[in-house]
Amino acid sequence: MRTLKLAWVFFRICLMNEAAYRANFFIQVFESALGMVTAIGSVFIVFDQTDQLAGWHRSELISLLGIYFIILGSINLMVAPSLTKFMEDIVEGKLDFTITKPRDSQLLVSIQEFRIWKLLDIVMGLIVLFVGIGERATETNWLDASLFLASLATAGAIIYSFWIILATFAFWFIRVENILQIFWAMYIAGRWPVTIYPAWLKFILTAIVPIAFAVTVPAEAMAGKMETQTLLIAVGLAMALMYGSRKFWKFGIRFYSGASA
């Protein structure tokens, strides 16, 4: 509960700051709408030529796009801006103000910055998700919905932990932003199910940059395609990454010398 209250404080501060620049709202609406229309348009172009793509029907790919934008919006809402600021604070020697506070340092750096208008991506993603569900020939049952929610929560844990691991490298390397660009380049591939890619790329998107567990697995759950074994692997990976990222963070923070160094 304290964590939620603290996150709400940071959220309100960022909301007041961004409310002063309302033009950003309209810019974000345009960017989000353009990205959404382009992505959906590509799906319709593909299905003008075929009835299915690697076993996926059009409605299922539309739902997958919705999940893609929900995860994208969640990353850009809090995770990316907070951890980007954390990396900047290391370079500028400002991290001292965070680690000396009587709260967990990893928690503080993870919720310190919000990009409020990125909520639009989440909202639009939800709309597209439900449009895809509405197009399905069969109704989504409670089991599929439950598996979807579980896999979506697992996806959030996996992506957050992965970002924490990447950001922690900033304790040793200055230009970690370049590594993050690799993540974004791989994430674009998440607009399509990983099953359509060649084996080498599928391996990268599953075992190295876990985009498959962030987007494809929740989409499989919603479509009733996911096997129980897949969910167990996803949960196991999430737990391993959360534990490993926490240990790696505690190890890395020992190397921070501060502004006085």
PDB file of C-alpha atoms in Angstrom:
ATOM      1  CA  MET A   1       0.000   0.000   0.000  1.00  0.00           C
ATOM      2  CA  ARG A   2       2.832   2.406   0.806  1.00  0.00           C
ATOM      3  CA  THR A   3       4.350   1.690  -2.582  1.00  0.00           C
ATOM      4  CA  LEU A   4       1.092   2.630  -4.310  1.00  0.00           C
ATOM      5  CA  LYS A   5       0.810   5.834  -2.284  1.00  0.00           C
ATOM      6  CA  LEU A   6       4.384   6.776  -3.157  1.00  0.00           C
ATOM      7  CA  ALA A   7       3.808   6.024  -6.839  1.00  0.00           C
ATOM      8  CA  TRP A   8       0.658   8.157  -6.724  1.00  0.00           C
ATOM      9  CA  VAL A   9       2.669  11.088  -5.322  1.00  0.00           C
ATOM     10  CA  PHE A  10       5.167  10.885  -8.192  1.00  0.00           C
ATOM     11  CA  PHE A  11       2.305  10.457 -10.667  1.00  0.00           C
ATOM     12  CA  ARG A  12       0.542  13.610  -9.432  1.00  0.00           C
ATOM     13  CA  ILE A  13       3.753  15.639  -9.615  1.00  0.00           C
ATOM     14  CA  CYS A  14       4.388  14.528 -13.199  1.00  0.00           C
ATOM     15  CA  LEU A  15       0.737  15.148 -14.076  1.00  0.00           C
ATOM     16  CA  MET A  16       0.977  18.746 -12.873  1.00  0.00           C
ATOM     17  CA  ASN A  17       4.213  19.248 -14.793  1.00  0.00           C
ATOM     18  CA  GLU A  18       2.835  17.851 -18.049  1.00  0.00           C
ATOM     19  CA  ALA A  19      -0.476  19.675 -17.676  1.00  0.00           C
ATOM     20  CA  ALA A  20       1.478  22.885 -18.227  1.00  0.00           C
ATOM     21  CA  TYR A  21       2.265  21.695 -21.765  1.00  0.00           C
ATOM     22  CA  ARG A  22      -1.131  20.622 -23.070  1.00  0.00           C
ATOM     23  CA  ALA A  23       0.020  20.736 -26.671  1.00  0.00           C
ATOM     24  CA  ASN A  24       1.914  17.529 -25.878  1.00  0.00           C
ATOM     25  CA  PHE A  25      -1.448  15.809 -25.450  1.00  0.00           C
ATOM     26  CA  PHE A  26      -2.479  16.494 -29.036  1.00  0.00           C
ATOM     27  CA  ILE A  27       0.953  15.507 -30.322  1.00  0.00           C
ATOM     28  CA  GLN A  28       0.683  12.216 -28.429  1.00  0.00           C
ATOM     29  CA  VAL A  29      -2.830  11.602 -29.777  1.00  0.00           C
ATOM     30  CA  PHE A  30      -1.531  12.063 -33.309  1.00  0.00           C
ATOM     31  CA  GLU A  31       1.518   9.822 -32.757  1.00  0.00           C
ATOM     32  CA  SER A  32      -0.507   7.074 -31.073  1.00  0.00           C
ATOM     33  CA  ALA A  33      -3.256   7.157 -33.685  1.00  0.00           C
ATOM     34  CA  LEU A  34      -0.751   7.115 -36.543  1.00  0.00           C
ATOM     35  CA  GLY A  35       1.126   4.154 -35.075  1.00  0.00           C
ATOM     36  CA  MET A  36      -2.108   2.287 -34.417  1.00  0.00           C
ATOM     37  CA  VAL A  37      -3.569   2.907 -37.881  1.00  0.00           C
ATOM     38  CA  THR A  38      -0.298   1.889 -39.556  1.00  0.00           C
ATOM     39  CA  ALA A  39      -0.091  -1.339 -37.558  1.00  0.00           C
ATOM     40  CA  ILE A  40      -3.722  -2.314 -38.131  1.00  0.00           C
ATOM     41  CA  GLY A  41      -3.443  -1.377 -41.803  1.00  0.00           C
ATOM     42  CA  SER A  42      -0.543  -3.785 -42.228  1.00  0.00           C
ATOM     43  CA  VAL A  43      -2.676  -6.591 -40.775  1.00  0.00           C
ATOM     44  CA  PHE A  44      -5.500  -5.891 -43.229  1.00  0.00           C
ATOM     45  CA  ILE A  45      -3.037  -5.802 -46.134  1.00  0.00           C
ATOM     46  CA  VAL A  46      -1.700  -9.230 -45.165  1.00  0.00           C
ATOM     47  CA  PHE A  47      -5.178 -10.727 -44.807  1.00  0.00           C
ATOM     48  CA  ASP A  48      -6.241  -9.418 -48.171  1.00  0.00           C
ATOM     49  CA  GLN A  49      -3.897 -12.101 -49.520  1.00  0.00           C
ATOM     50  CA  THR A  50      -4.540 -14.975 -47.099  1.00  0.00           C
ATOM     51  CA  ASP A  51      -7.027 -16.288 -44.529  1.00  0.00           C
ATOM     52  CA  GLN A  52      -4.431 -16.993 -41.863  1.00  0.00           C
ATOM     53  CA  LEU A  53      -0.792 -16.334 -41.034  1.00  0.00           C
ATOM     54  CA  ALA A  54       1.107 -19.208 -39.410  1.00  0.00           C
ATOM     55  CA  GLY A  55      -2.145 -20.385 -37.854  1.00  0.00           C
ATOM     56  CA  TRP A  56      -3.257 -16.915 -36.722  1.00  0.00           C
ATOM     57  CA  HIS A  57      -6.523 -15.395 -37.930  1.00  0.00           C
ATOM     58  CA  ARG A  58      -7.096 -11.685 -38.475  1.00  0.00           C
ATOM     59  CA  SER A  59      -9.074 -11.172 -35.263  1.00  0.00           C
ATOM     60  CA  GLU A  60      -6.299 -12.834 -33.261  1.00  0.00           C
ATOM     61  CA  LEU A  61      -3.634 -10.599 -34.792  1.00  0.00           C
ATOM     62  CA  ILE A  62      -5.734  -7.528 -34.053  1.00  0.00           C
ATOM     63  CA  SER A  63      -5.913  -8.652 -30.414  1.00  0.00           C
ATOM     64  CA  LEU A  64      -2.145  -9.183 -30.465  1.00  0.00           C
ATOM     65  CA  LEU A  65      -1.684  -5.599 -31.681  1.00  0.00           C
ATOM     66  CA  GLY A  66      -3.833  -4.407 -28.798  1.00  0.00           C
ATOM     67  CA  ILE A  67      -1.584  -6.252 -26.352  1.00  0.00           C
ATOM     68  CA  TYR A  68       1.487  -4.855 -28.129  1.00  0.00           C
ATOM     69  CA  PHE A  69       0.293  -1.286 -27.547  1.00  0.00           C
ATOM     70  CA  ILE A  70      -0.790  -1.980 -23.954  1.00  0.00           C
ATOM     71  CA  ILE A  71       2.705  -3.220 -23.090  1.00  0.00           C
ATOM     72  CA  LEU A  72       4.314  -0.423 -25.113  1.00  0.00           C
ATOM     73  CA  GLY A  73       2.255   2.203 -23.298  1.00  0.00           C
ATOM     74  CA  SER A  74       3.068   0.662 -19.918  1.00  0.00           C
ATOM     75  CA  ILE A  75       6.792   0.754 -20.644  1.00  0.00           C
ATOM     76  CA  ASN A  76       6.685   4.350 -21.865  1.00  0.00           C
ATOM     77  CA  LEU A  77       4.379   5.459 -19.058  1.00  0.00           C
ATOM     78  CA  MET A  78       6.742   4.700 -16.187  1.00  0.00           C
ATOM     79  CA  VAL A  79       9.493   2.130 -16.751  1.00  0.00           C
ATOM     80  CA  ALA A  80      11.386   3.799 -19.605  1.00  0.00           C
ATOM     81  CA  PRO A  81      11.243   7.413 -18.342  1.00  0.00           C
ATOM     82  CA  SER A  82      12.082   6.433 -14.756  1.00  0.00           C
ATOM     83  CA  LEU A  83      15.063   4.265 -15.645  1.00  0.00           C
ATOM     84  CA  THR A  84      16.274   6.742 -18.281  1.00  0.00           C
ATOM     85  CA  LYS A  85      16.302   9.428 -15.581  1.00  0.00           C
ATOM     86  CA  PHE A  86      18.140   7.018 -13.305  1.00  0.00           C
ATOM     87  CA  MET A  87      20.890   6.582 -15.903  1.00  0.00           C
ATOM     88  CA  GLU A  88      21.115  10.349 -16.356  1.00  0.00           C
ATOM     89  CA  ASP A  89      21.366  10.808 -12.581  1.00  0.00           C
ATOM     90  CA  ILE A  90      24.338   8.446 -12.470  1.00  0.00           C
ATOM     91  CA  VAL A  91      26.185  10.431 -15.134  1.00  0.00           C
ATOM     92  CA  GLU A  92      25.388  13.733 -13.408  1.00  0.00           C
ATOM     93  CA  GLY A  93      26.099  12.413  -9.913  1.00  0.00           C
ATOM     94  CA  LYS A  94      22.546  13.035  -8.702  1.00  0.00           C
ATOM     95  CA  LEU A  95      21.725   9.505  -7.628  1.00  0.00           C
ATOM     96  CA  ASP A  96      22.882  10.401  -4.109  1.00  0.00           C
ATOM     97  CA  PHE A  97      19.567  12.179  -3.535  1.00  0.00           C
ATOM     98  CA  THR A  98      17.739   8.920  -4.196  1.00  0.00           C
ATOM     99  CA  ILE A  99      19.849   6.305  -2.447  1.00  0.00           C
ATOM    100  CA  THR A 100      20.083   8.355   0.767  1.00  0.00           C
ATOM    101  CA  LYS A 101      16.295   8.424   1.188  1.00  0.00           C
ATOM    102  CA  PRO A 102      14.734   6.002   3.714  1.00  0.00           C
ATOM    103  CA  ARG A 103      13.077   3.891   1.024  1.00  0.00           C
ATOM    104  CA  ASP A 104      14.249   1.136  -1.254  1.00  0.00           C
ATOM    105  CA  SER A 105      16.459   2.672  -3.955  1.00  0.00           C
ATOM    106  CA  GLN A 106      15.275   0.324  -6.718  1.00  0.00           C
ATOM    107  CA  LEU A 107      11.667   1.205  -5.966  1.00  0.00           C
ATOM    108  CA  LEU A 108      12.392   4.937  -6.015  1.00  0.00           C
ATOM    109  CA  VAL A 109      14.253   4.910  -9.334  1.00  0.00           C
ATOM    110  CA  SER A 110      11.498   2.767 -10.864  1.00  0.00           C
ATOM    111  CA  ILE A 111       8.616   5.168 -10.125  1.00  0.00           C
ATOM    112  CA  GLN A 112      10.292   8.573 -10.168  1.00  0.00           C
ATOM    113  CA  GLU A 113       9.157   9.672 -13.636  1.00  0.00           C
ATOM    114  CA  PHE A 114       5.881   9.324 -15.552  1.00  0.00           C
ATOM    115  CA  ARG A 115       4.932  10.268 -19.100  1.00  0.00           C
ATOM    116  CA  ILE A 116       1.234  10.800 -18.498  1.00  0.00           C
ATOM    117  CA  TRP A 117       0.156  11.074 -22.119  1.00  0.00           C
ATOM    118  CA  LYS A 118       1.452   7.547 -22.768  1.00  0.00           C
ATOM    119  CA  LEU A 119      -1.728   6.382 -21.071  1.00  0.00           C
ATOM    120  CA  LEU A 120      -3.272   6.977 -24.487  1.00  0.00           C
ATOM    121  CA  ASP A 121      -1.344   4.014 -25.902  1.00  0.00           C
ATOM    122  CA  ILE A 122      -2.736   1.808 -23.144  1.00  0.00           C
ATOM    123  CA  VAL A 123      -6.308   3.013 -23.707  1.00  0.00           C
ATOM    124  CA  MET A 124      -6.061   2.610 -27.478  1.00  0.00           C
ATOM    125  CA  GLY A 125      -4.472  -0.803 -26.998  1.00  0.00           C
ATOM    126  CA  LEU A 126      -7.412  -1.892 -24.834  1.00  0.00           C
ATOM    127  CA  ILE A 127      -9.860  -0.695 -27.486  1.00  0.00           C
ATOM    128  CA  VAL A 128      -8.056  -2.616 -30.230  1.00  0.00           C
ATOM    129  CA  LEU A 129      -7.845  -5.702 -27.998  1.00  0.00           C
ATOM    130  CA  PHE A 130     -11.609  -5.726 -27.454  1.00  0.00           C
ATOM    131  CA  VAL A 131     -12.244  -5.086 -31.148  1.00  0.00           C
ATOM    132  CA  GLY A 132     -10.181  -8.182 -31.929  1.00  0.00           C
ATOM    133  CA  ILE A 133     -12.060 -10.195 -29.315  1.00  0.00           C
ATOM    134  CA  GLY A 134     -15.359  -9.008 -30.774  1.00  0.00           C
ATOM    135  CA  GLU A 135     -14.344 -10.230 -34.243  1.00  0.00           C
ATOM    136  CA  ARG A 136     -13.657 -13.760 -33.055  1.00  0.00           C
ATOM    137  CA  ALA A 137     -15.964 -16.480 -34.295  1.00  0.00           C
ATOM    138  CA  THR A 138     -16.047 -18.059 -30.830  1.00  0.00           C
ATOM    139  CA  GLU A 139     -16.575 -16.375 -27.478  1.00  0.00           C
ATOM    140  CA  THR A 140     -13.690 -15.995 -25.049  1.00  0.00           C
ATOM    141  CA  ASN A 141     -14.317 -18.249 -22.044  1.00  0.00           C
ATOM    142  CA  TRP A 142     -13.345 -17.551 -18.454  1.00  0.00           C
ATOM    143  CA  LEU A 143     -10.384 -19.919 -18.590  1.00  0.00           C
ATOM    144  CA  ASP A 144      -8.836 -18.125 -21.566  1.00  0.00           C
ATOM    145  CA  ALA A 145      -9.505 -14.749 -19.927  1.00  0.00           C
ATOM    146  CA  SER A 146      -7.885 -15.903 -16.675  1.00  0.00           C
ATOM    147  CA  LEU A 147      -4.851 -17.279 -18.491  1.00  0.00           C
ATOM    148  CA  PHE A 148      -4.607 -14.016 -20.425  1.00  0.00           C
ATOM    149  CA  LEU A 149      -4.594 -11.897 -17.257  1.00  0.00           C
ATOM    150  CA  ALA A 150      -2.019 -14.190 -15.655  1.00  0.00           C
ATOM    151  CA  SER A 151       0.230 -14.082 -18.720  1.00  0.00           C
ATOM    152  CA  LEU A 152      -0.163 -10.285 -18.972  1.00  0.00           C
ATOM    153  CA  ALA A 153       0.938  -9.863 -15.352  1.00  0.00           C
ATOM    154  CA  THR A 154       3.834 -12.208 -16.052  1.00  0.00           C
ATOM    155  CA  ALA A 155       4.743 -10.154 -19.126  1.00  0.00           C
ATOM    156  CA  GLY A 156       4.880  -6.996 -17.019  1.00  0.00           C
ATOM    157  CA  ALA A 157       7.217  -8.627 -14.505  1.00  0.00           C
ATOM    158  CA  ILE A 158       9.482  -9.959 -17.263  1.00  0.00           C
ATOM    159  CA  ILE A 159       9.758  -6.632 -19.097  1.00  0.00           C
ATOM    160  CA  TYR A 160      10.331  -4.616 -15.910  1.00  0.00           C
ATOM    161  CA  SER A 161      13.015  -7.006 -14.657  1.00  0.00           C
ATOM    162  CA  PHE A 162      14.694  -7.011 -18.063  1.00  0.00           C
ATOM    163  CA  TRP A 163      14.821  -3.205 -18.055  1.00  0.00           C
ATOM    164  CA  ILE A 164      16.230  -3.160 -14.511  1.00  0.00           C
ATOM    165  CA  ILE A 165      19.032  -5.484 -15.605  1.00  0.00           C
ATOM    166  CA  LEU A 166      19.852  -3.298 -18.615  1.00  0.00           C
ATOM    167  CA  ALA A 167      19.706  -0.085 -16.571  1.00  0.00           C
ATOM    168  CA  THR A 168      21.939  -1.507 -13.839  1.00  0.00           C
ATOM    169  CA  PHE A 169      24.786  -1.707 -16.350  1.00  0.00           C
ATOM    170  CA  ALA A 170      24.877   2.102 -16.070  1.00  0.00           C
ATOM    171  CA  PHE A 171      26.877   1.665 -12.860  1.00  0.00           C
ATOM    172  CA  TRP A 172      29.786   0.536 -15.056  1.00  0.00           C
ATOM    173  CA  PHE A 173      29.064   1.866 -18.547  1.00  0.00           C
ATOM    174  CA  ILE A 174      28.068   5.401 -19.530  1.00  0.00           C
ATOM    175  CA  ARG A 175      26.207   4.882 -22.805  1.00  0.00           C
ATOM    176  CA  VAL A 176      23.688   2.249 -21.744  1.00  0.00           C
ATOM    177  CA  GLU A 177      21.080   4.080 -23.844  1.00  0.00           C
ATOM    178  CA  ASN A 178      22.601   2.374 -26.877  1.00  0.00           C
ATOM    179  CA  ILE A 179      21.735  -1.013 -25.376  1.00  0.00           C
ATOM    180  CA  LEU A 180      18.156   0.138 -24.848  1.00  0.00           C
ATOM    181  CA  GLN A 181      17.891   0.952 -28.542  1.00  0.00           C
ATOM    182  CA  ILE A 182      18.473  -2.736 -29.236  1.00  0.00           C
ATOM    183  CA  PHE A 183      15.470  -3.532 -27.056  1.00  0.00           C
ATOM    184  CA  TRP A 184      13.278  -1.086 -28.964  1.00  0.00           C
ATOM    185  CA  ALA A 185      14.440  -2.493 -32.296  1.00  0.00           C
ATOM    186  CA  MET A 186      13.493  -5.984 -31.124  1.00  0.00           C
ATOM    187  CA  TYR A 187      10.202  -4.838 -29.622  1.00  0.00           C
ATOM    188  CA  ILE A 188       8.948  -3.668 -33.015  1.00  0.00           C
ATOM    189  CA  ALA A 189       9.039  -7.327 -34.062  1.00  0.00           C
ATOM    190  CA  GLY A 190       6.421  -7.958 -31.365  1.00  0.00           C
ATOM    191  CA  ARG A 191       3.742  -6.558 -33.673  1.00  0.00           C
ATOM    192  CA  TRP A 192       3.624 -10.026 -35.190  1.00  0.00           C
ATOM    193  CA  PRO A 193       3.562 -13.436 -33.460  1.00  0.00           C
ATOM    194  CA  VAL A 194       7.068 -14.829 -33.056  1.00  0.00           C
ATOM    195  CA  THR A 195       5.953 -18.061 -34.712  1.00  0.00           C
ATOM    196  CA  ILE A 196       6.159 -16.388 -38.141  1.00  0.00           C
ATOM    197  CA  TYR A 197       9.875 -15.623 -37.817  1.00  0.00           C
ATOM    198  CA  PRO A 198      12.831 -17.871 -38.737  1.00  0.00           C
ATOM    199  CA  ALA A 199      14.293 -20.030 -35.973  1.00  0.00           C
ATOM    200  CA  TRP A 200      17.286 -17.764 -35.246  1.00  0.00           C
ATOM    201  CA  LEU A 201      15.114 -14.661 -34.779  1.00  0.00           C
ATOM    202  CA  LYS A 202      12.551 -16.617 -32.796  1.00  0.00           C
ATOM    203  CA  PHE A 203      15.364 -17.681 -30.454  1.00  0.00           C
ATOM    204  CA  ILE A 204      16.477 -14.058 -29.967  1.00  0.00           C
ATOM    205  CA  LEU A 205      12.923 -12.865 -29.283  1.00  0.00           C
ATOM    206  CA  THR A 206      12.356 -15.654 -26.785  1.00  0.00           C
ATOM    207  CA  ALA A 207      15.622 -16.387 -24.988  1.00  0.00           C
ATOM    208  CA  ILE A 208      17.635 -13.146 -25.288  1.00  0.00           C
ATOM    209  CA  VAL A 209      15.140 -10.284 -25.564  1.00  0.00           C
ATOM    210  CA  PRO A 210      11.915 -11.810 -24.149  1.00  0.00           C
ATOM    211  CA  ILE A 211       9.459 -10.115 -26.497  1.00  0.00           C
ATOM    212  CA  ALA A 212       7.639 -13.404 -27.098  1.00  0.00           C
ATOM    213  CA  PHE A 213       6.640 -13.623 -23.432  1.00  0.00           C
ATOM    214  CA  ALA A 214       5.569  -9.969 -23.409  1.00  0.00           C
ATOM    215  CA  VAL A 215       3.246  -9.995 -26.431  1.00  0.00           C
ATOM    216  CA  THR A 216       2.823 -13.340 -28.205  1.00  0.00           C
ATOM    217  CA  VAL A 217       2.177 -15.468 -25.103  1.00  0.00           C
ATOM    218  CA  PRO A 218      -0.659 -13.252 -23.754  1.00  0.00           C
ATOM    219  CA  ALA A 219      -2.149 -13.173 -27.267  1.00  0.00           C
ATOM    220  CA  GLU A 220      -1.978 -16.977 -27.422  1.00  0.00           C
ATOM    221  CA  ALA A 221      -3.774 -17.153 -24.079  1.00  0.00           C
ATOM    222  CA  MET A 222      -6.576 -14.879 -25.278  1.00  0.00           C
ATOM    223  CA  ALA A 223      -6.924 -16.879 -28.498  1.00  0.00           C
ATOM    224  CA  GLY A 224      -7.035 -20.180 -26.619  1.00  0.00           C
ATOM    225  CA  LYS A 225      -3.779 -21.309 -28.242  1.00  0.00           C
ATOM    226  CA  MET A 226      -1.525 -21.325 -25.185  1.00  0.00           C
ATOM    227  CA  GLU A 227      -0.431 -24.579 -23.596  1.00  0.00           C
ATOM    228  CA  THR A 228      -0.170 -24.865 -19.807  1.00  0.00           C
ATOM    229  CA  GLN A 229       3.546 -25.603 -20.181  1.00  0.00           C
ATOM    230  CA  THR A 230       4.064 -22.218 -21.853  1.00  0.00           C
ATOM    231  CA  LEU A 231       2.492 -20.366 -18.932  1.00  0.00           C
ATOM    232  CA  LEU A 232       4.598 -22.322 -16.446  1.00  0.00           C
ATOM    233  CA  ILE A 233       7.744 -21.408 -18.382  1.00  0.00           C
ATOM    234  CA  ALA A 234       6.662 -17.755 -18.464  1.00  0.00           C
ATOM    235  CA  VAL A 235       5.998 -17.706 -14.721  1.00  0.00           C
ATOM    236  CA  GLY A 236       9.324 -19.416 -14.039  1.00  0.00           C
ATOM    237  CA  LEU A 237      11.149 -16.917 -16.248  1.00  0.00           C
ATOM    238  CA  ALA A 238       9.410 -13.996 -14.529  1.00  0.00           C
ATOM    239  CA  MET A 239      10.397 -15.251 -11.082  1.00  0.00           C
ATOM    240  CA  ALA A 240      13.982 -15.898 -12.181  1.00  0.00           C
ATOM    241  CA  LEU A 241      14.314 -12.449 -13.770  1.00  0.00           C
ATOM    242  CA  MET A 242      12.767 -10.687 -10.777  1.00  0.00           C
ATOM    243  CA  TYR A 243      15.137 -12.467  -8.408  1.00  0.00           C
ATOM    244  CA  GLY A 244      18.148 -12.022 -10.683  1.00  0.00           C
ATOM    245  CA  SER A 245      17.445  -8.346 -11.406  1.00  0.00           C
ATOM    246  CA  ARG A 246      17.093  -7.635  -7.685  1.00  0.00           C
ATOM    247  CA  LYS A 247      20.402  -9.318  -6.889  1.00  0.00           C
ATOM    248  CA  PHE A 248      22.096  -7.597  -9.830  1.00  0.00           C
ATOM    249  CA  TRP A 249      20.769  -4.206  -8.688  1.00  0.00           C
ATOM    250  CA  LYS A 250      22.120  -4.698  -5.157  1.00  0.00           C
ATOM    251  CA  PHE A 251      25.450  -5.779  -6.619  1.00  0.00           C
ATOM    252  CA  GLY A 252      25.622  -2.844  -9.017  1.00  0.00           C
ATOM    253  CA  ILE A 253      24.723  -0.119  -6.549  1.00  0.00           C
ATOM    254  CA  ARG A 254      27.831  -0.933  -4.535  1.00  0.00           C
ATOM    255  CA  PHE A 255      29.884   0.438  -7.414  1.00  0.00           C
ATOM    256  CA  TYR A 256      28.201   3.846  -7.414  1.00  0.00           C
ATOM    257  CA  SER A 257      30.803   6.322  -6.193  1.00  0.00           C
ATOM    258  CA  GLY A 258      28.511   9.352  -6.038  1.00  0.00           C
ATOM    259  CA  ALA A 259      28.978  12.998  -6.911  1.00  0.00           C
ATOM    260  CA  SER A 260      31.907  13.369  -4.550  1.00  0.00           C
ATOM    261  CA  ALA A 261      34.052  10.844  -6.446  1.00  0.00           C
TER     262      ALA A 261
END
